[in-house]
Amino acid sequence: MSQIIGTLHNAVSRAKVETKDAAAALAEDWHGVNGHFVDLTIKFIGASGLPKMDVVGSADPYFVAKLDDKLSFVSTVKPDTLSPVWNELWKIKNVPTSATLVVEVLDKDVGNITDDHIGNFSVTVSAGAKECIIESTGSFRKTRGTFWLNIESIPSTDHKAERRQYIFDGPIRFSRHFSPTIGRLTNLNDTRLYSTWKIYIKGVRMFFGDTVQHWNRSYKAAQAIFQGTTSIAVRSSIQAGHRMLYARSTTNAFGIIDGPQDVFRLLLHGSAGRPDGANSPGVGTPAGPAGLLHAGNASAAPPTPSPFAHRVKPSVYTYIIAVEDDSFRFSETGAAFFVDFASKHALHANCAQAVRYSGEFHPRPAGGWENFSDETADDAVRWELVIDNNSGTYSPDPLMLPDLKELLEYNFPGFTIHAWDRNDPRLAHSREACRAYALEKRGVRQEELQPHAAPGQETLSQSARSNSQLQSNEYGAQAAEGTTVGESVTQS
């Protein structure tokens, strides 16, 4: 314990010196820049003195940080500790100098619908190292520990800062959400088919501005989710499923994408912990790496390993870009957990009334899968990403596709991005070639291409409906007030 606290204090001391030097250097450059907005780099160092929260063990703390309720940051979960060390960075451009940073510290309760509140605090965004007292809320405020962070601040040089505030600028973090519960429900031994992923992409507002894609009022499935009295029950079921899929736990995999090579390793070779293939302590996968786009199995080794376990998998993915946190969320379109849900995209979006964008995407070798041979090694291939607006629930504006292309090129340099309309014949040809290669060359079964369940098998939808009944009164009250229940960051 003393060693951990000593480490925290040393980090704070170094941060104070670095901040002082940076402030002196920046004082000379202030003239000629926008003095009302700043670019921030916030380093969340760690905490100590947290209260014991679990009957068995101590606590599994994480935190949610918010800037003026405009942008949020959710940390990794640190298992079984009262003195967590995070050292996680958050960069934001065009932040008003009057902004307030609010941090809530929580204890992850695996299996519960909500997590335990430990305490919170708020600070200004002025530069410097900060030692903050965590306090519980309510009529009796109690000290629940100490939190250390450091804020670096430089004047914004963006002449459009006032029009595009609170722009997330990295690092590009990813999380892979693996649920053994969903694995049991779907009766599968392949974590690809019951895993979901989030990539926190940067600069969304630079390309999309404040434009969002609202739910499609002319689409029947969307009407069933968002319109009428029966939609309350439909929404509650989908939201319960979302919480199960995106559950934040100590078994999630987390990492940071630093450059094109990391993107290649993560998206194509499938390192699910750190991009170098090693799992971070406490946050790795339950049993080895599981790639986003490879065909391997991340659970216990099967009796007959797939000969394509380390190859890029020809597969189609369903995605949304969320409004609330600018995260790129996706999973395989054929994932078994989609069975019986009214909308795949609403499930990923947690029934949000609007998204930044949505559709499907698939990887392909340059020239398409129809011109590819497994004799060619993956690392000898120039990979492309084909992405579209194929979403009936939100029906994204095709005129935004060039902006989507630029956004992905900005986040994933080194990849060729094709952004095509859902009705573009090039898209249909490329997607079918991808699926044909999976069927003919990789041993994928036809039923795996679409959500399916075995006869008599309990689906995620059935489990979610049971789960949502526990919260029906709460959700019903919110829906009666005209509120769409958004994603709880404490659950994702």
mmCIF file of C-alpha atoms in Angstrom, residues 104-292:
data_model
loop_
_atom_site.group_PDB
_atom_site.id
_atom_site.type_symbol
_atom_site.label_atom_id
_atom_site.label_comp_id
_atom_site.label_asym_id
_atom_site.label_seq_id
_atom_site.Cartn_x
_atom_site.Cartn_y
_atom_site.Cartn_z
ATOM 1 C CA GLU A 104 -17.475 9.922 -10.472
ATOM 2 C CA VAL A 105 -15.709 6.891 -8.989
ATOM 3 C CA LEU A 106 -17.643 3.621 -9.019
ATOM 4 C CA ASP A 107 -17.238 0.007 -7.983
ATOM 5 C CA LYS A 108 -17.980 -2.516 -10.728
ATOM 6 C CA ASP A 109 -20.515 -5.119 -9.623
ATOM 7 C CA VAL A 110 -20.401 -7.975 -12.113
ATOM 8 C CA GLY A 111 -23.857 -9.417 -12.661
ATOM 9 C CA ASN A 112 -25.721 -6.414 -11.256
ATOM 10 C CA ILE A 113 -27.693 -3.948 -13.350
ATOM 11 C CA THR A 114 -26.089 -0.942 -11.677
ATOM 12 C CA ASP A 115 -22.691 -0.342 -10.100
ATOM 13 C CA ASP A 116 -22.009 0.996 -6.625
ATOM 14 C CA HIS A 117 -21.319 4.706 -6.294
ATOM 15 C CA ILE A 118 -18.141 5.403 -4.317
ATOM 16 C CA GLY A 119 -17.997 9.177 -4.626
ATOM 17 C CA ASN A 120 -17.262 12.111 -6.879
ATOM 18 C CA PHE A 121 -15.528 15.471 -7.145
ATOM 19 C CA SER A 122 -15.291 18.406 -9.548
ATOM 20 C CA VAL A 123 -12.415 20.689 -10.561
ATOM 21 C CA THR A 124 -11.771 23.520 -12.988
ATOM 22 C CA VAL A 125 -9.734 22.877 -16.133
ATOM 23 C CA SER A 126 -6.927 25.189 -15.108
ATOM 24 C CA ALA A 127 -3.481 23.720 -15.725
ATOM 25 C CA GLY A 128 -1.675 21.925 -12.943
ATOM 26 C CA ALA A 129 -1.427 18.824 -10.813
ATOM 27 C CA LYS A 130 -4.509 18.316 -8.668
ATOM 28 C CA GLU A 131 -5.132 16.331 -5.507
ATOM 29 C CA CYS A 132 -8.887 15.925 -5.134
ATOM 30 C CA ILE A 133 -10.988 14.641 -2.260
ATOM 31 C CA ILE A 134 -13.576 12.053 -3.297
ATOM 32 C CA GLU A 135 -16.836 12.637 -1.447
ATOM 33 C CA SER A 136 -20.023 10.626 -1.278
ATOM 34 C CA THR A 137 -23.285 12.279 -2.325
ATOM 35 C CA GLY A 138 -26.354 12.723 -0.151
ATOM 36 C CA SER A 139 -27.173 14.581 3.019
ATOM 37 C CA PHE A 140 -24.178 13.131 4.877
ATOM 38 C CA ARG A 141 -21.075 13.818 2.815
ATOM 39 C CA LYS A 142 -18.193 11.541 3.648
ATOM 40 C CA THR A 143 -14.632 11.483 2.424
ATOM 41 C CA ARG A 144 -14.187 8.356 0.309
ATOM 42 C CA GLY A 145 -10.538 8.686 -0.688
ATOM 43 C CA THR A 146 -8.159 10.871 -2.702
ATOM 44 C CA PHE A 147 -7.795 11.160 -6.488
ATOM 45 C CA TRP A 148 -4.763 12.508 -8.357
ATOM 46 C CA LEU A 149 -4.785 13.965 -11.848
ATOM 47 C CA ASN A 150 -2.809 16.423 -13.950
ATOM 48 C CA ILE A 151 -4.099 18.899 -16.537
ATOM 49 C CA GLU A 152 -1.970 20.371 -19.307
ATOM 50 C CA SER A 153 -3.570 23.298 -21.117
ATOM 51 C CA ILE A 154 -2.546 25.206 -24.221
ATOM 52 C CA PRO A 155 -4.496 27.939 -26.026
ATOM 53 C CA SER A 156 -6.614 26.702 -28.892
ATOM 54 C CA THR A 157 -5.374 27.702 -32.347
ATOM 55 C CA ASP A 158 -8.583 26.631 -34.094
ATOM 56 C CA HIS A 159 -10.301 29.705 -35.522
ATOM 57 C CA LYS A 160 -13.542 27.678 -35.541
ATOM 58 C CA ALA A 161 -13.220 26.683 -31.877
ATOM 59 C CA GLU A 162 -16.462 28.365 -30.845
ATOM 60 C CA ARG A 163 -18.442 26.441 -33.472
ATOM 61 C CA ARG A 164 -16.910 23.014 -32.756
ATOM 62 C CA GLN A 165 -16.261 22.714 -29.055
ATOM 63 C CA TYR A 166 -15.271 19.682 -26.979
ATOM 64 C CA ILE A 167 -13.533 17.693 -29.733
ATOM 65 C CA PHE A 168 -12.073 14.407 -28.520
ATOM 66 C CA ASP A 169 -8.477 14.202 -29.755
ATOM 67 C CA GLY A 170 -7.212 10.861 -28.491
ATOM 68 C CA PRO A 171 -5.666 8.607 -27.574
ATOM 69 C CA ILE A 172 -7.774 6.218 -29.675
ATOM 70 C CA ARG A 173 -8.788 3.609 -27.103
ATOM 71 C CA PHE A 174 -10.573 0.359 -27.724
ATOM 72 C CA SER A 175 -12.426 -2.077 -25.532
ATOM 73 C CA ARG A 176 -13.615 -5.572 -26.289
ATOM 74 C CA HIS A 177 -16.628 -6.705 -24.314
ATOM 75 C CA PHE A 178 -16.792 -10.427 -23.753
ATOM 76 C CA SER A 179 -19.669 -11.974 -21.836
ATOM 77 C CA PRO A 180 -19.507 -15.632 -20.755
ATOM 78 C CA THR A 181 -23.219 -15.293 -19.921
ATOM 79 C CA ILE A 182 -24.020 -14.504 -23.530
ATOM 80 C CA GLY A 183 -21.741 -17.340 -24.579
ATOM 81 C CA ARG A 184 -23.855 -19.742 -22.565
ATOM 82 C CA LEU A 185 -27.074 -18.241 -23.910
ATOM 83 C CA THR A 186 -25.990 -18.628 -27.508
ATOM 84 C CA ASN A 187 -24.373 -22.017 -26.937
ATOM 85 C CA LEU A 188 -21.322 -21.015 -28.955
ATOM 86 C CA ASN A 189 -17.630 -21.667 -28.468
ATOM 87 C CA ASP A 190 -16.428 -18.767 -30.575
ATOM 88 C CA THR A 191 -16.131 -15.422 -28.816
ATOM 89 C CA ARG A 192 -16.320 -13.507 -32.100
ATOM 90 C CA LEU A 193 -20.011 -14.296 -32.252
ATOM 91 C CA TYR A 194 -20.884 -12.978 -28.824
ATOM 92 C CA SER A 195 -18.379 -10.144 -28.469
ATOM 93 C CA THR A 196 -18.874 -6.435 -29.041
ATOM 94 C CA TRP A 197 -16.257 -3.751 -29.524
ATOM 95 C CA LYS A 198 -15.901 -0.043 -28.930
ATOM 96 C CA ILE A 199 -13.275 2.196 -30.471
ATOM 97 C CA TYR A 200 -13.271 5.778 -29.207
ATOM 98 C CA ILE A 201 -12.494 7.673 -32.390
ATOM 99 C CA LYS A 202 -11.262 11.244 -32.447
ATOM 100 C CA GLY A 203 -12.319 14.381 -34.289
ATOM 101 C CA VAL A 204 -15.933 13.361 -34.937
ATOM 102 C CA ARG A 205 -17.240 16.912 -34.608
ATOM 103 C CA MET A 206 -14.620 18.198 -37.040
ATOM 104 C CA PHE A 207 -16.163 16.082 -39.788
ATOM 105 C CA PHE A 208 -19.811 15.750 -38.746
ATOM 106 C CA GLY A 209 -20.294 18.981 -36.810
ATOM 107 C CA ASP A 210 -23.536 18.737 -34.833
ATOM 108 C CA THR A 211 -25.257 16.647 -37.516
ATOM 109 C CA VAL A 212 -26.888 13.458 -36.236
ATOM 110 C CA GLN A 213 -29.034 10.778 -37.848
ATOM 111 C CA HIS A 214 -32.435 10.472 -36.148
ATOM 112 C CA TRP A 215 -34.418 7.275 -36.120
ATOM 113 C CA ASN A 216 -36.302 6.568 -39.325
ATOM 114 C CA ARG A 217 -39.993 7.374 -38.773
ATOM 115 C CA SER A 218 -41.007 5.546 -41.948
ATOM 116 C CA TYR A 219 -39.318 2.270 -40.938
ATOM 117 C CA LYS A 220 -41.666 -0.209 -39.254
ATOM 118 C CA ALA A 221 -39.052 -1.794 -36.975
ATOM 119 C CA ALA A 222 -38.035 1.671 -35.763
ATOM 120 C CA GLN A 223 -41.651 2.622 -35.131
ATOM 121 C CA ALA A 224 -42.045 -0.448 -32.928
ATOM 122 C CA ILE A 225 -39.050 0.726 -30.863
ATOM 123 C CA PHE A 226 -39.725 4.450 -30.594
ATOM 124 C CA GLN A 227 -43.467 4.992 -31.126
ATOM 125 C CA GLY A 228 -46.586 4.026 -29.202
ATOM 126 C CA THR A 229 -47.260 2.616 -25.754
ATOM 127 C CA THR A 230 -45.972 -0.879 -26.608
ATOM 128 C CA SER A 231 -42.587 0.625 -27.551
ATOM 129 C CA ILE A 232 -41.776 1.065 -23.853
ATOM 130 C CA ALA A 233 -41.512 -2.698 -23.345
ATOM 131 C CA VAL A 234 -39.607 -3.149 -26.617
ATOM 132 C CA ARG A 235 -37.098 -0.460 -25.633
ATOM 133 C CA SER A 236 -36.633 -1.881 -22.150
ATOM 134 C CA SER A 237 -35.810 -5.303 -23.582
ATOM 135 C CA ILE A 238 -33.290 -3.894 -26.066
ATOM 136 C CA GLN A 239 -31.662 -1.741 -23.394
ATOM 137 C CA ALA A 240 -31.331 -4.726 -21.077
ATOM 138 C CA GLY A 241 -29.650 -6.609 -23.919
ATOM 139 C CA HIS A 242 -27.326 -3.662 -24.538
ATOM 140 C CA ARG A 243 -26.240 -3.630 -20.898
ATOM 141 C CA MET A 244 -25.413 -7.334 -21.089
ATOM 142 C CA LEU A 245 -23.486 -6.946 -24.336
ATOM 143 C CA TYR A 246 -21.489 -3.895 -23.290
ATOM 144 C CA ALA A 247 -21.017 -4.808 -19.643
ATOM 145 C CA ARG A 248 -17.859 -3.186 -18.296
ATOM 146 C CA SER A 249 -15.944 -5.727 -16.242
ATOM 147 C CA THR A 250 -12.475 -6.891 -15.269
ATOM 148 C CA THR A 251 -12.577 -9.473 -18.074
ATOM 149 C CA ASN A 252 -12.876 -6.854 -20.818
ATOM 150 C CA ALA A 253 -9.867 -6.229 -23.006
ATOM 151 C CA PHE A 254 -8.580 -2.670 -23.304
ATOM 152 C CA GLY A 255 -5.835 -1.019 -25.314
ATOM 153 C CA ILE A 256 -4.627 2.047 -27.187
ATOM 154 C CA ILE A 257 -4.075 2.462 -30.922
ATOM 155 C CA ASP A 258 -0.932 4.528 -31.444
ATOM 156 C CA GLY A 259 -0.476 4.206 -35.188
ATOM 157 C CA PRO A 260 -1.181 2.327 -38.412
ATOM 158 C CA GLN A 261 0.700 -0.762 -37.276
ATOM 159 C CA ASP A 262 -1.451 -1.007 -34.161
ATOM 160 C CA VAL A 263 -4.569 -0.757 -36.307
ATOM 161 C CA PHE A 264 -3.306 -3.610 -38.453
ATOM 162 C CA ARG A 265 -2.556 -5.789 -35.426
ATOM 163 C CA LEU A 266 -5.829 -4.991 -33.698
ATOM 164 C CA LEU A 267 -8.275 -5.051 -36.583
ATOM 165 C CA LEU A 268 -6.639 -7.694 -38.708
ATOM 166 C CA HIS A 269 -4.447 -9.884 -36.548
ATOM 167 C CA GLY A 270 -6.749 -9.591 -33.590
ATOM 168 C CA SER A 271 -4.727 -8.765 -30.486
ATOM 169 C CA ALA A 272 -7.490 -8.198 -27.985
ATOM 170 C CA GLY A 273 -5.410 -6.946 -25.076
ATOM 171 C CA ARG A 274 -2.630 -4.563 -26.056
ATOM 172 C CA PRO A 275 -2.031 -4.048 -29.774
ATOM 173 C CA ASP A 276 1.262 -5.937 -29.442
ATOM 174 C CA GLY A 277 -0.681 -9.087 -28.658
ATOM 175 C CA ALA A 278 -0.034 -9.256 -24.917
ATOM 176 C CA ASN A 279 -2.948 -8.882 -22.553
ATOM 177 C CA SER A 280 -2.741 -6.137 -19.961
ATOM 178 C CA PRO A 281 -2.759 -7.435 -16.366
ATOM 179 C CA GLY A 282 -6.287 -7.675 -15.107
ATOM 180 C CA VAL A 283 -7.908 -6.535 -18.316
ATOM 181 C CA GLY A 284 -7.079 -9.273 -20.784
ATOM 182 C CA THR A 285 -9.436 -11.766 -22.253
ATOM 183 C CA PRO A 286 -10.466 -14.789 -20.214
ATOM 184 C CA ALA A 287 -8.393 -17.174 -22.274
ATOM 185 C CA GLY A 288 -6.106 -15.579 -24.777
ATOM 186 C CA PRO A 289 -6.503 -13.107 -27.638
ATOM 187 C CA ALA A 290 -9.632 -12.802 -29.698
ATOM 188 C CA GLY A 291 -9.412 -10.667 -32.785
ATOM 189 C CA LEU A 292 -11.901 -8.246 -34.148
#
